[in-house]
Coordinates of C-alpha atoms and ligand atoms in Angstrom, one line a residue:
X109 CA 92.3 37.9 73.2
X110 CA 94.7 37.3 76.7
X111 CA 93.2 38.3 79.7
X112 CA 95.1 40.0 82.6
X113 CA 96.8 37.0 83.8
X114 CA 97.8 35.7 80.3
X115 CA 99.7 39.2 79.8
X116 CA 101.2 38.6 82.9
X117 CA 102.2 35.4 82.7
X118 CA 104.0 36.3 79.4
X119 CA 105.1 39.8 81.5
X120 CA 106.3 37.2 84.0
X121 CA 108.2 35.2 81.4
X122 CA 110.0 37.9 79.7
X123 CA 110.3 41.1 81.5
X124 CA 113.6 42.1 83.8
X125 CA 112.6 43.1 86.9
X126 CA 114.7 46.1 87.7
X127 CA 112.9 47.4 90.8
X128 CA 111.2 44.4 92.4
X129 CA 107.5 43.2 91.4
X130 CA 105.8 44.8 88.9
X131 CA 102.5 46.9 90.1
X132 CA 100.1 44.5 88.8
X133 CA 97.9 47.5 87.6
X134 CA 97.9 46.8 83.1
X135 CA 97.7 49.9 82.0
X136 CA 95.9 50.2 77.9
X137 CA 96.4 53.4 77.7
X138 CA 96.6 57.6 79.5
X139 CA 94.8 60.5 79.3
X140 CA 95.4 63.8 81.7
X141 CA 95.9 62.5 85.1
X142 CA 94.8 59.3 84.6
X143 CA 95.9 55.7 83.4
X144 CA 93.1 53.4 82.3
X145 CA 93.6 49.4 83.1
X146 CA 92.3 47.1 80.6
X147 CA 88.8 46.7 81.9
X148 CA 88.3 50.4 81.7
X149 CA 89.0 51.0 85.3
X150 CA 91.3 54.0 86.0
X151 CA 93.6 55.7 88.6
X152 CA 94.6 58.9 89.5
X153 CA 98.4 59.7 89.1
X154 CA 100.0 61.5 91.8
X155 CA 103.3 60.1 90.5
X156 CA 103.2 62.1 87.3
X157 CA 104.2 58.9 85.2
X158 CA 107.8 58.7 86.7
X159 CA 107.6 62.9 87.7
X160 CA 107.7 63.4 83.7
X161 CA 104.4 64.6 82.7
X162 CA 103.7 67.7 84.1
X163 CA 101.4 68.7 81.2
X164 CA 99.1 65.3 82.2
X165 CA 99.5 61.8 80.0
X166 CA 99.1 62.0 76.0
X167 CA 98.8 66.2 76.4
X168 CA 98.0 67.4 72.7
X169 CA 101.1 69.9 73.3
X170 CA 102.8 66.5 73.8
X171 CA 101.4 64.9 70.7
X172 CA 102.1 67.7 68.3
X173 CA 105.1 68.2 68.8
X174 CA 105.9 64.3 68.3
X175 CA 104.0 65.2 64.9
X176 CA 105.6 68.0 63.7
X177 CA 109.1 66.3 64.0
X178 CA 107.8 63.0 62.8
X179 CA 107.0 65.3 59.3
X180 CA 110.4 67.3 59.3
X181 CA 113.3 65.1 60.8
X182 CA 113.3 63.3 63.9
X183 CA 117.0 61.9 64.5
X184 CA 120.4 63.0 62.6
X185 CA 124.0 63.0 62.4
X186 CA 125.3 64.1 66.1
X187 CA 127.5 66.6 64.8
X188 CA 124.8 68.3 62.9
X189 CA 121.4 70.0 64.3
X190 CA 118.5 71.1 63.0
X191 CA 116.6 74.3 63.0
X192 CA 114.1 72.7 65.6
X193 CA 117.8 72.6 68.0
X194 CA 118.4 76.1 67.6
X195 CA 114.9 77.0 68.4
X196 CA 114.5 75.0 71.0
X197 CA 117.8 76.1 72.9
X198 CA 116.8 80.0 72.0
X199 CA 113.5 79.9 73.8
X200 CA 114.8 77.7 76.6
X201 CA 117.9 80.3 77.0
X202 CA 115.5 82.9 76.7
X203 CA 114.1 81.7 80.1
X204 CA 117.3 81.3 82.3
X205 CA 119.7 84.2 83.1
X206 CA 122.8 85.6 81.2
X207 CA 124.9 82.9 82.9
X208 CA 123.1 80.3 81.3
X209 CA 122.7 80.5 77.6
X210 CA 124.8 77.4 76.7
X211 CA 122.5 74.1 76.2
X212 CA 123.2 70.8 75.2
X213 CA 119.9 68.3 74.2
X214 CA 120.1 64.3 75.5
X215 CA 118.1 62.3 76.8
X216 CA 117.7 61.3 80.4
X217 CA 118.2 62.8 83.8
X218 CA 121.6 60.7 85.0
X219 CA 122.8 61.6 81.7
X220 CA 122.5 65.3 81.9
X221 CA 124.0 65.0 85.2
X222 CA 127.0 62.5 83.4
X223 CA 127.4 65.3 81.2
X224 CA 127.7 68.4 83.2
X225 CA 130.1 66.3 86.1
X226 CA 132.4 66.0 82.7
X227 CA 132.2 70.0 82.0
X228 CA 132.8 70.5 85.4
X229 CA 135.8 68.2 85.6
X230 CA 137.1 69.3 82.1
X231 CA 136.6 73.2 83.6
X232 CA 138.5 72.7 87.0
X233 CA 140.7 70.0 86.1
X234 CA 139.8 68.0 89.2
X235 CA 137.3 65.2 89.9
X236 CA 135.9 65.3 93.3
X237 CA 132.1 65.5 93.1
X238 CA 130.0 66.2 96.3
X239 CA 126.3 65.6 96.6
X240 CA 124.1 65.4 99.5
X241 CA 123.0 62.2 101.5
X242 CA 119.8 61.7 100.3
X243 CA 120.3 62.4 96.6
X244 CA 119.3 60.5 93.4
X245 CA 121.1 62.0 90.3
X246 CA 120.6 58.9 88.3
X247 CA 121.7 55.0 86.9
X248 CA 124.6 55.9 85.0
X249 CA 128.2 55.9 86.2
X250 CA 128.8 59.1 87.6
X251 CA 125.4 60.2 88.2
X252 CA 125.0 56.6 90.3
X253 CA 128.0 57.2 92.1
X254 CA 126.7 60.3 93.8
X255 CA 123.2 58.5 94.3
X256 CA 123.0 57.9 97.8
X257 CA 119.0 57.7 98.6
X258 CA 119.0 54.1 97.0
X259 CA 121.2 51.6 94.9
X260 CA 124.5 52.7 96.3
X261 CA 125.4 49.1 97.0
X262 CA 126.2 46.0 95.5
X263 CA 127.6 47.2 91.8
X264 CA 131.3 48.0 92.7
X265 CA 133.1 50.9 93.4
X266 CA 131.9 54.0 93.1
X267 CA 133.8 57.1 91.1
X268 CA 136.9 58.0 93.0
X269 CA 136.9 61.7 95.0
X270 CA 133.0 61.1 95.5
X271 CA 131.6 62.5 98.8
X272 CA 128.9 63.4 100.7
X273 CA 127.1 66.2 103.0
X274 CA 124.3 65.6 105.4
X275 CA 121.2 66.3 104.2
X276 CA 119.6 69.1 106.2
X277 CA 116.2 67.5 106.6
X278 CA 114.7 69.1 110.0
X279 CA 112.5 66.6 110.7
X280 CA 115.0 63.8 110.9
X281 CA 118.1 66.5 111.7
X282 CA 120.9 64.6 110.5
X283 CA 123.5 65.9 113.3
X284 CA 120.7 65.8 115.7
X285 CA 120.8 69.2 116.2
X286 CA 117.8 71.6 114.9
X287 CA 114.6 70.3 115.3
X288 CA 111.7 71.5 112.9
X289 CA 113.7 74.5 111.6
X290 CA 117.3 74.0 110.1
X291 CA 119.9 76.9 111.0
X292 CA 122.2 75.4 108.8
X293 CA 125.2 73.5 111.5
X294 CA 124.7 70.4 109.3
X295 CA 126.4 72.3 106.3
X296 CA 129.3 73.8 108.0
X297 CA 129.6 70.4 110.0
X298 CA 129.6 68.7 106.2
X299 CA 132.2 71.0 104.7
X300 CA 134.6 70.7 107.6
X301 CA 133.9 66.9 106.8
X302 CA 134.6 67.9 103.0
X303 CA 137.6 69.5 103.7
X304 CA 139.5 66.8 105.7
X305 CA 138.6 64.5 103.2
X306 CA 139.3 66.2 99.7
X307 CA 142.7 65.9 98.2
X308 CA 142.5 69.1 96.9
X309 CA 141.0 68.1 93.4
X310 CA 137.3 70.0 93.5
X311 CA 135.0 69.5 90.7
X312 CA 131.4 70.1 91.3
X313 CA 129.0 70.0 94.2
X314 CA 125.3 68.8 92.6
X315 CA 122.2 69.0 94.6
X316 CA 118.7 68.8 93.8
X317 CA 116.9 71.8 95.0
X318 CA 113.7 69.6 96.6
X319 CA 115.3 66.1 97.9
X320 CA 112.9 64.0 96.0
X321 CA 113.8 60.1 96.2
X322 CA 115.2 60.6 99.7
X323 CA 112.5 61.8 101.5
X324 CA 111.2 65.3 100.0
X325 CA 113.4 67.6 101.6
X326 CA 113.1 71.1 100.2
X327 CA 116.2 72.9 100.9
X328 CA 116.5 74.9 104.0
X329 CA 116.2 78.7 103.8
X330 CA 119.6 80.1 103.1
X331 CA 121.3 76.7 102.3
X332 CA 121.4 76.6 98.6
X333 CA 123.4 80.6 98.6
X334 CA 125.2 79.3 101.5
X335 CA 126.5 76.3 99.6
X336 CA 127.3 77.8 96.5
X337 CA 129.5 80.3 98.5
X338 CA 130.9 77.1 100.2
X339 CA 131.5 75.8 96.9
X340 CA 132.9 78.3 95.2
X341 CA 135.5 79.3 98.0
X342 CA 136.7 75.9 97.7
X343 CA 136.7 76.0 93.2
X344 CA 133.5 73.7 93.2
X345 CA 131.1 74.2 90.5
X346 CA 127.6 74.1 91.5
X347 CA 125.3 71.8 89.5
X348 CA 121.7 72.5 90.3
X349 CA 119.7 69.1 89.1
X350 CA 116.0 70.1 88.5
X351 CA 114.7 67.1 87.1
X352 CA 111.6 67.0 89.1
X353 CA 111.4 70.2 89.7
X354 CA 112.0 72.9 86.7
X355 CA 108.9 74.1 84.2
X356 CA 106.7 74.8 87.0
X357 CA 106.1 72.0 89.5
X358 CA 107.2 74.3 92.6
X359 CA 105.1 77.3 91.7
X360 CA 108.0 78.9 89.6
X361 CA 109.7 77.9 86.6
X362 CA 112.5 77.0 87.7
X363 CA 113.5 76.2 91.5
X364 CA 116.6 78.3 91.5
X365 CA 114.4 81.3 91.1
X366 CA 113.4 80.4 95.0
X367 CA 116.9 79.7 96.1
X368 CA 118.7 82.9 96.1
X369 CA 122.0 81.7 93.9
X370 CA 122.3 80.6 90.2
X371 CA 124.2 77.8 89.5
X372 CA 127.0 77.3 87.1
X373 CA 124.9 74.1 85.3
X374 CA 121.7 73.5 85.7
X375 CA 120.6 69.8 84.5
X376 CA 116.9 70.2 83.2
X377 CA 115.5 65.8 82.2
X378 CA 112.2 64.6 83.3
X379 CA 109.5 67.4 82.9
X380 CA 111.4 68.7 80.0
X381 CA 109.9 65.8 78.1
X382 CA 106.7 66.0 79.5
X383 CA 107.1 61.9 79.1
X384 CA 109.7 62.0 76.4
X385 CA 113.2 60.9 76.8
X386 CA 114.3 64.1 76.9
X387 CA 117.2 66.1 78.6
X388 CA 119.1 69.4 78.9
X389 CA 122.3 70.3 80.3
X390 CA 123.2 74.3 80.6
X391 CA 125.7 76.7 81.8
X392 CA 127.2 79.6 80.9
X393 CA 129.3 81.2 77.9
X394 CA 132.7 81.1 79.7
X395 CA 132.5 77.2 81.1
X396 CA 131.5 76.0 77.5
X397 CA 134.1 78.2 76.2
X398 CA 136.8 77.0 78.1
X399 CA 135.2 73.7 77.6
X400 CA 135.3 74.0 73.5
X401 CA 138.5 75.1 74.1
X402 CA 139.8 71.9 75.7
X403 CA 137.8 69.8 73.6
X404 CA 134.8 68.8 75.1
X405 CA 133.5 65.3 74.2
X406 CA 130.0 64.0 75.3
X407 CA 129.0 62.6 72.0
X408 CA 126.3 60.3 72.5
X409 CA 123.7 58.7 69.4
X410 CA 120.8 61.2 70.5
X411 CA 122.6 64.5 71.4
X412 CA 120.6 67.0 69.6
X413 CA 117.6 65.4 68.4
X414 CA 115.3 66.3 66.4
X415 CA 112.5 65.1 67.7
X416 CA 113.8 66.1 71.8
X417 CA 113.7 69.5 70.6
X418 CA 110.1 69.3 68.8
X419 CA 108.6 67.7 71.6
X420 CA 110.4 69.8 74.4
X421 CA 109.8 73.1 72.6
X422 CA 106.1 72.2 72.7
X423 CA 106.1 71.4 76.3
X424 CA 108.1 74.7 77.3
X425 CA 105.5 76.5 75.4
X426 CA 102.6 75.3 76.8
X427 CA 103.9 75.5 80.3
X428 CA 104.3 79.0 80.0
X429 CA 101.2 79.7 77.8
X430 CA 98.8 78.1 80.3
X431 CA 100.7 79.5 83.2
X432 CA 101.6 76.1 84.6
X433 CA 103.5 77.6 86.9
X434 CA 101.1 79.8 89.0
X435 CA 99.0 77.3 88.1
X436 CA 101.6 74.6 90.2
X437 CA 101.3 77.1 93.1
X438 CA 97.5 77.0 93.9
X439 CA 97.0 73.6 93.1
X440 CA 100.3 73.1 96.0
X441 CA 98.9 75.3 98.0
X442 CA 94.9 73.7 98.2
X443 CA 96.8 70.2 98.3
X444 CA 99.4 70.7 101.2
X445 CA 96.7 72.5 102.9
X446 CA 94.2 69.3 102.5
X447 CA 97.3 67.2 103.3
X448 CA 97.6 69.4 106.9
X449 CA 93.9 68.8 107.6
X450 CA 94.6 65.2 107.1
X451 CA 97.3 65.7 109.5
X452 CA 95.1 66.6 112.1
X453 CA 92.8 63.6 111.8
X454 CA 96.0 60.7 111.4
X455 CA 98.6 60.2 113.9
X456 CA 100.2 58.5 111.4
X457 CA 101.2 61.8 109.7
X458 CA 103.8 62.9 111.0
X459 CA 105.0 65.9 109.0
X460 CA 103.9 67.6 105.4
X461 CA 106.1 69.0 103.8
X462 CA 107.5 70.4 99.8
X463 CA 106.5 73.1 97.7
X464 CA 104.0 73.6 95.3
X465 CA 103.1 70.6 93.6
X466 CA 105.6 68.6 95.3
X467 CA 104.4 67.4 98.4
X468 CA 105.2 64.7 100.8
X469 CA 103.3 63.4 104.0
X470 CA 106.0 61.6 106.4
X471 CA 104.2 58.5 107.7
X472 CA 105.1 57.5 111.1
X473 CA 104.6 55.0 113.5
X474 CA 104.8 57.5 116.7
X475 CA 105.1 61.1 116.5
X476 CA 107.4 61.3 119.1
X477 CA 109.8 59.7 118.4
X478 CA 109.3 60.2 114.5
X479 CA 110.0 56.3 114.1
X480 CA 109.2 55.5 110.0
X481 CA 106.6 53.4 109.5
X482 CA 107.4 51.4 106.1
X483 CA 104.8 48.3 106.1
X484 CA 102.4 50.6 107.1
X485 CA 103.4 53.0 104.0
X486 CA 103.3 49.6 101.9
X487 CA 99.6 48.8 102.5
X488 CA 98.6 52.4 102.2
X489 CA 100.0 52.9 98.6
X490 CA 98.6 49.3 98.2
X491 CA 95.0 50.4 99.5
X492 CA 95.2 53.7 97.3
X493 CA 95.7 51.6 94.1
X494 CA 92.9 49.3 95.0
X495 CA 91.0 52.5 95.3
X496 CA 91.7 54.6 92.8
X497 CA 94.8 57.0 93.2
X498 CA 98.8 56.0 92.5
X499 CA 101.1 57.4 94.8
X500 CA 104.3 56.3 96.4
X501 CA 106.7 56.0 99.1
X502 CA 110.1 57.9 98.8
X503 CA 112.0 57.1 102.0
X504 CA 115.8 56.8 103.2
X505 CA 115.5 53.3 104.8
X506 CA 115.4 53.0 108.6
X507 CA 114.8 57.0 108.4
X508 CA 111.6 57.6 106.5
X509 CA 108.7 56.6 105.2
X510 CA 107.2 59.4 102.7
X511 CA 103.9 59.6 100.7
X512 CA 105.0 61.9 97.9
X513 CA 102.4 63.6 95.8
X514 CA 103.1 65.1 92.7
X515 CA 100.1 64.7 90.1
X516 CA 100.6 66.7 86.9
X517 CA 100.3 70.5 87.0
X518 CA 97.1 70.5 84.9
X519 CA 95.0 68.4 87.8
X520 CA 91.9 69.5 88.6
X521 CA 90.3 70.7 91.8
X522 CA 88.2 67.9 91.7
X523 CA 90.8 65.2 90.9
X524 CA 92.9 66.8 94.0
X525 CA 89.8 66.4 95.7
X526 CA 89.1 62.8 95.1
X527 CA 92.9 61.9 95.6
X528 CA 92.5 63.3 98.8
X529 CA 89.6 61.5 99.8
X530 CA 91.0 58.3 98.7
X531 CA 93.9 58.5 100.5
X532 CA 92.4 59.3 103.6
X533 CA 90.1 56.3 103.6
X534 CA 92.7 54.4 102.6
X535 CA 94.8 55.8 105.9
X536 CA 91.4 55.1 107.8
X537 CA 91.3 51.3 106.2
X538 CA 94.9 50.5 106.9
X539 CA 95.7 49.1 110.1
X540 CA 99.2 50.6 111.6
X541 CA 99.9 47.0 113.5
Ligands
PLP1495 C1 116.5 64.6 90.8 C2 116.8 63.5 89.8 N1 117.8 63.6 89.0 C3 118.1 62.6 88.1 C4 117.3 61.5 87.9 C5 117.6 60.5 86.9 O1 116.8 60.7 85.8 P1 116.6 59.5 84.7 O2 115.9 58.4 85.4 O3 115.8 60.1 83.6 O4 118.0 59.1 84.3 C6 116.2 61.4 88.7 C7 115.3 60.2 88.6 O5 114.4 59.9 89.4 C8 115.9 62.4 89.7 O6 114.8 62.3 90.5

């Protein structure tokens, strides 16, 4: 039998490093909100797996409906579906409004994004894509090319007619403008920005409703209508990218119902799977019309699935039978409300901020001046791992320095509680130096 540092040094040996050093943390297997190491020792998971499972690890909702497709049909043929497809995209439609009954199964979050930038270029018949400065929309192409929080350099150009607005994040104002409360300059400042640089070829705007990667940065009150208007003036679709954040994990099911505007595609990926590779692109009956029409091609190996639709009806399902949802909304609001207490005993926070289950505590080195603090971030996500709880920094570099906490929507009280106490020891243990 290998011990830890045999696996390693055969981890070492053979595995790509595609985000620096591995957390050396061997994980044998998952349960709820929990990974257990090899000696038995586990933490608790604030990072949801990579923000996928919202039902908790290995959920028997999960696990069934890996079963049932494994006994009926698990991949086909792209160009043909099974009834588990049909099903799947009724009760997902079922849940979204009239303008968004159209819905196209894949397989991970940059590629639902891929895919509704190319319905959205194939509908207007241009190709300039605008996304916000702190965005991740994915690895792929397209979806990298309007990734701005991270990885935005070094591979080449990026898709032409790709452009950015501010990010209205009050705490870091991004025209230096607002402070704490975001009236919404940054935008109009943005589009006038937009509009001197567009050659007149609009394609889609795509945002995330909660900035995630680049900092969490809910969107402002009024920004989200206030774009799409923008947007639409302009002949921009709106692509509303909910990865993170549909089936529950901000106290509704999905974060457009908060926002005040539907958008014409909504990407659905991550908790969708519930830790599946599994992804949904949607819109409405006249886009995929006019779409068909012009002969729409995203044909990729696992469109329609089998086995996405098994495992993502059974995840839908159980969201919304266990009221995952509400549920997200409590949990959120006895978190953030710990998180503010913690506030109030470490300088070091700076700000707390998100919705429901999606929180983030801005760590910074002077409240003042709201100066990041990264190293110190480092050894605090390092010291909450030594004792017991995963969770990570999301930052825009030389801007912030976020803890984000996001543990599946079926934590406990308890576990909340103990995640909390861990990190504020380890806050306590860590020296700011
Ligand atoms: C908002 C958002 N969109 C898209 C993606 C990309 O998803 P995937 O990694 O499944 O391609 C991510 C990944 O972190 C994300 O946070």
């Amino acid at each position: 039998m290998r011990d830890d540092d045999q696996w390693w040094q055969a981890g070492d040996r053979h595995l790509l490093r595609y985000s620096g050093e591995f957390i050396r943390f061997l994980v044998e297997r998952a349960e709820g909100a929990r990974p257990y190491g090899r000696d038995g020792r586990s933490v608790l998971d604030f990072t949801s797996g990579q923000m996928c499972v919202v039902l908790g690890h290995n959920h028997p909702a999960l696990i069934e409906g890996m079963r049932a497709a494994s006994e009926r049909v698990v991949h086909l043929f792209s160009g043909m579906v099974s009834t588990d497809v049909i099903e799947f995209a009724e009760h997902l439609a079922a849940t979204l409004p009239a303008t968004l009954q159209k819905v196209m199964l894949l397989s991970t979050g940059a590629e639902s994004n891929e895919a509704a930038l190319r319905l959205a270029k194939l509908h207007t018949g241009g190709f300039e894509v605008v996304a916000l400065s702190g965005s991740w929309h994915g690895m792929t192409g397209a979806a990298a090319s309007v990734t701005y929080a991270a990885g935005h350099q070094g591979y080449g150009p990026a898709m032409p007619g790709t452009m950015a607005l501010p990010t209205p994040n009050a705490y870091h104002c991004p025209i230096r403008h607002c402070r704490d409360r975001c009236d919404l300059t940054c935008l109009d400042a943005g589009i006038e920005l937009i509009d001197a640089q567009g050659v007149g070829a609009p394609a889609a705007v795509i945002v995330e409703p909660v900035l995630s990667s680049g900092g969490i940065v809910p969107l402002p009150d009024g920004y989200f209508p206030r774009l799409t208007e923008l947007a639409h003036d302009r002949g921009y679709l709106v692509v509303l990218d909910e990865a993170q954040t549909a089936l529950g994990r901000l106290g509704a099911l999905y974060a457009f119902q908060q926002l005040d505007a539907v958008p014409d595609v909504l990407t659905l990926s991550k908790t969708l799977g519930g830790g599946l590779p599994v992804a949904a692109t949607v819109t409405g009956d006249e886009i995929e019309a006019d779409c068909a029409a012009k002969g729409f091609l995203h044909y990729t190996s696992h469109v329609s699935d089998p086995l996405a639709a098994s495992v993502a009806l059974s995840v839908l399902r159980e969201v919304l039978a266990e009221h995952l949802a509400e549920r997200a909304a409590d949990m959120g609001r006895r978190l953030r409300g710990q998180l503010e207490e913690l506030a109030e005993r470490h300088e070091a926070i700076g700000d707390v901020r998100g919705r429901g289950l999606l929180l983030g505590a801005e760590l910074v080195s002077d409240r003042e001046t709201r100066r990041p603090a990264p190293a110190y971030g480092a050894a605090v996500t390092a010291r909450c791992l030594d004792l017991g709880l995963n969770v990570n920094i999301v930052k825009l570099p030389g801007l912030s320095s976020v803890l984000r906490l996001a543990p599946p929507l079926t934590v406990t009280e308890a576990e909340l509680d103990e995640g909390v106490e861990i990190l504020d020891r380890a806050l306590k243990e860590t020296p700011m130096s």
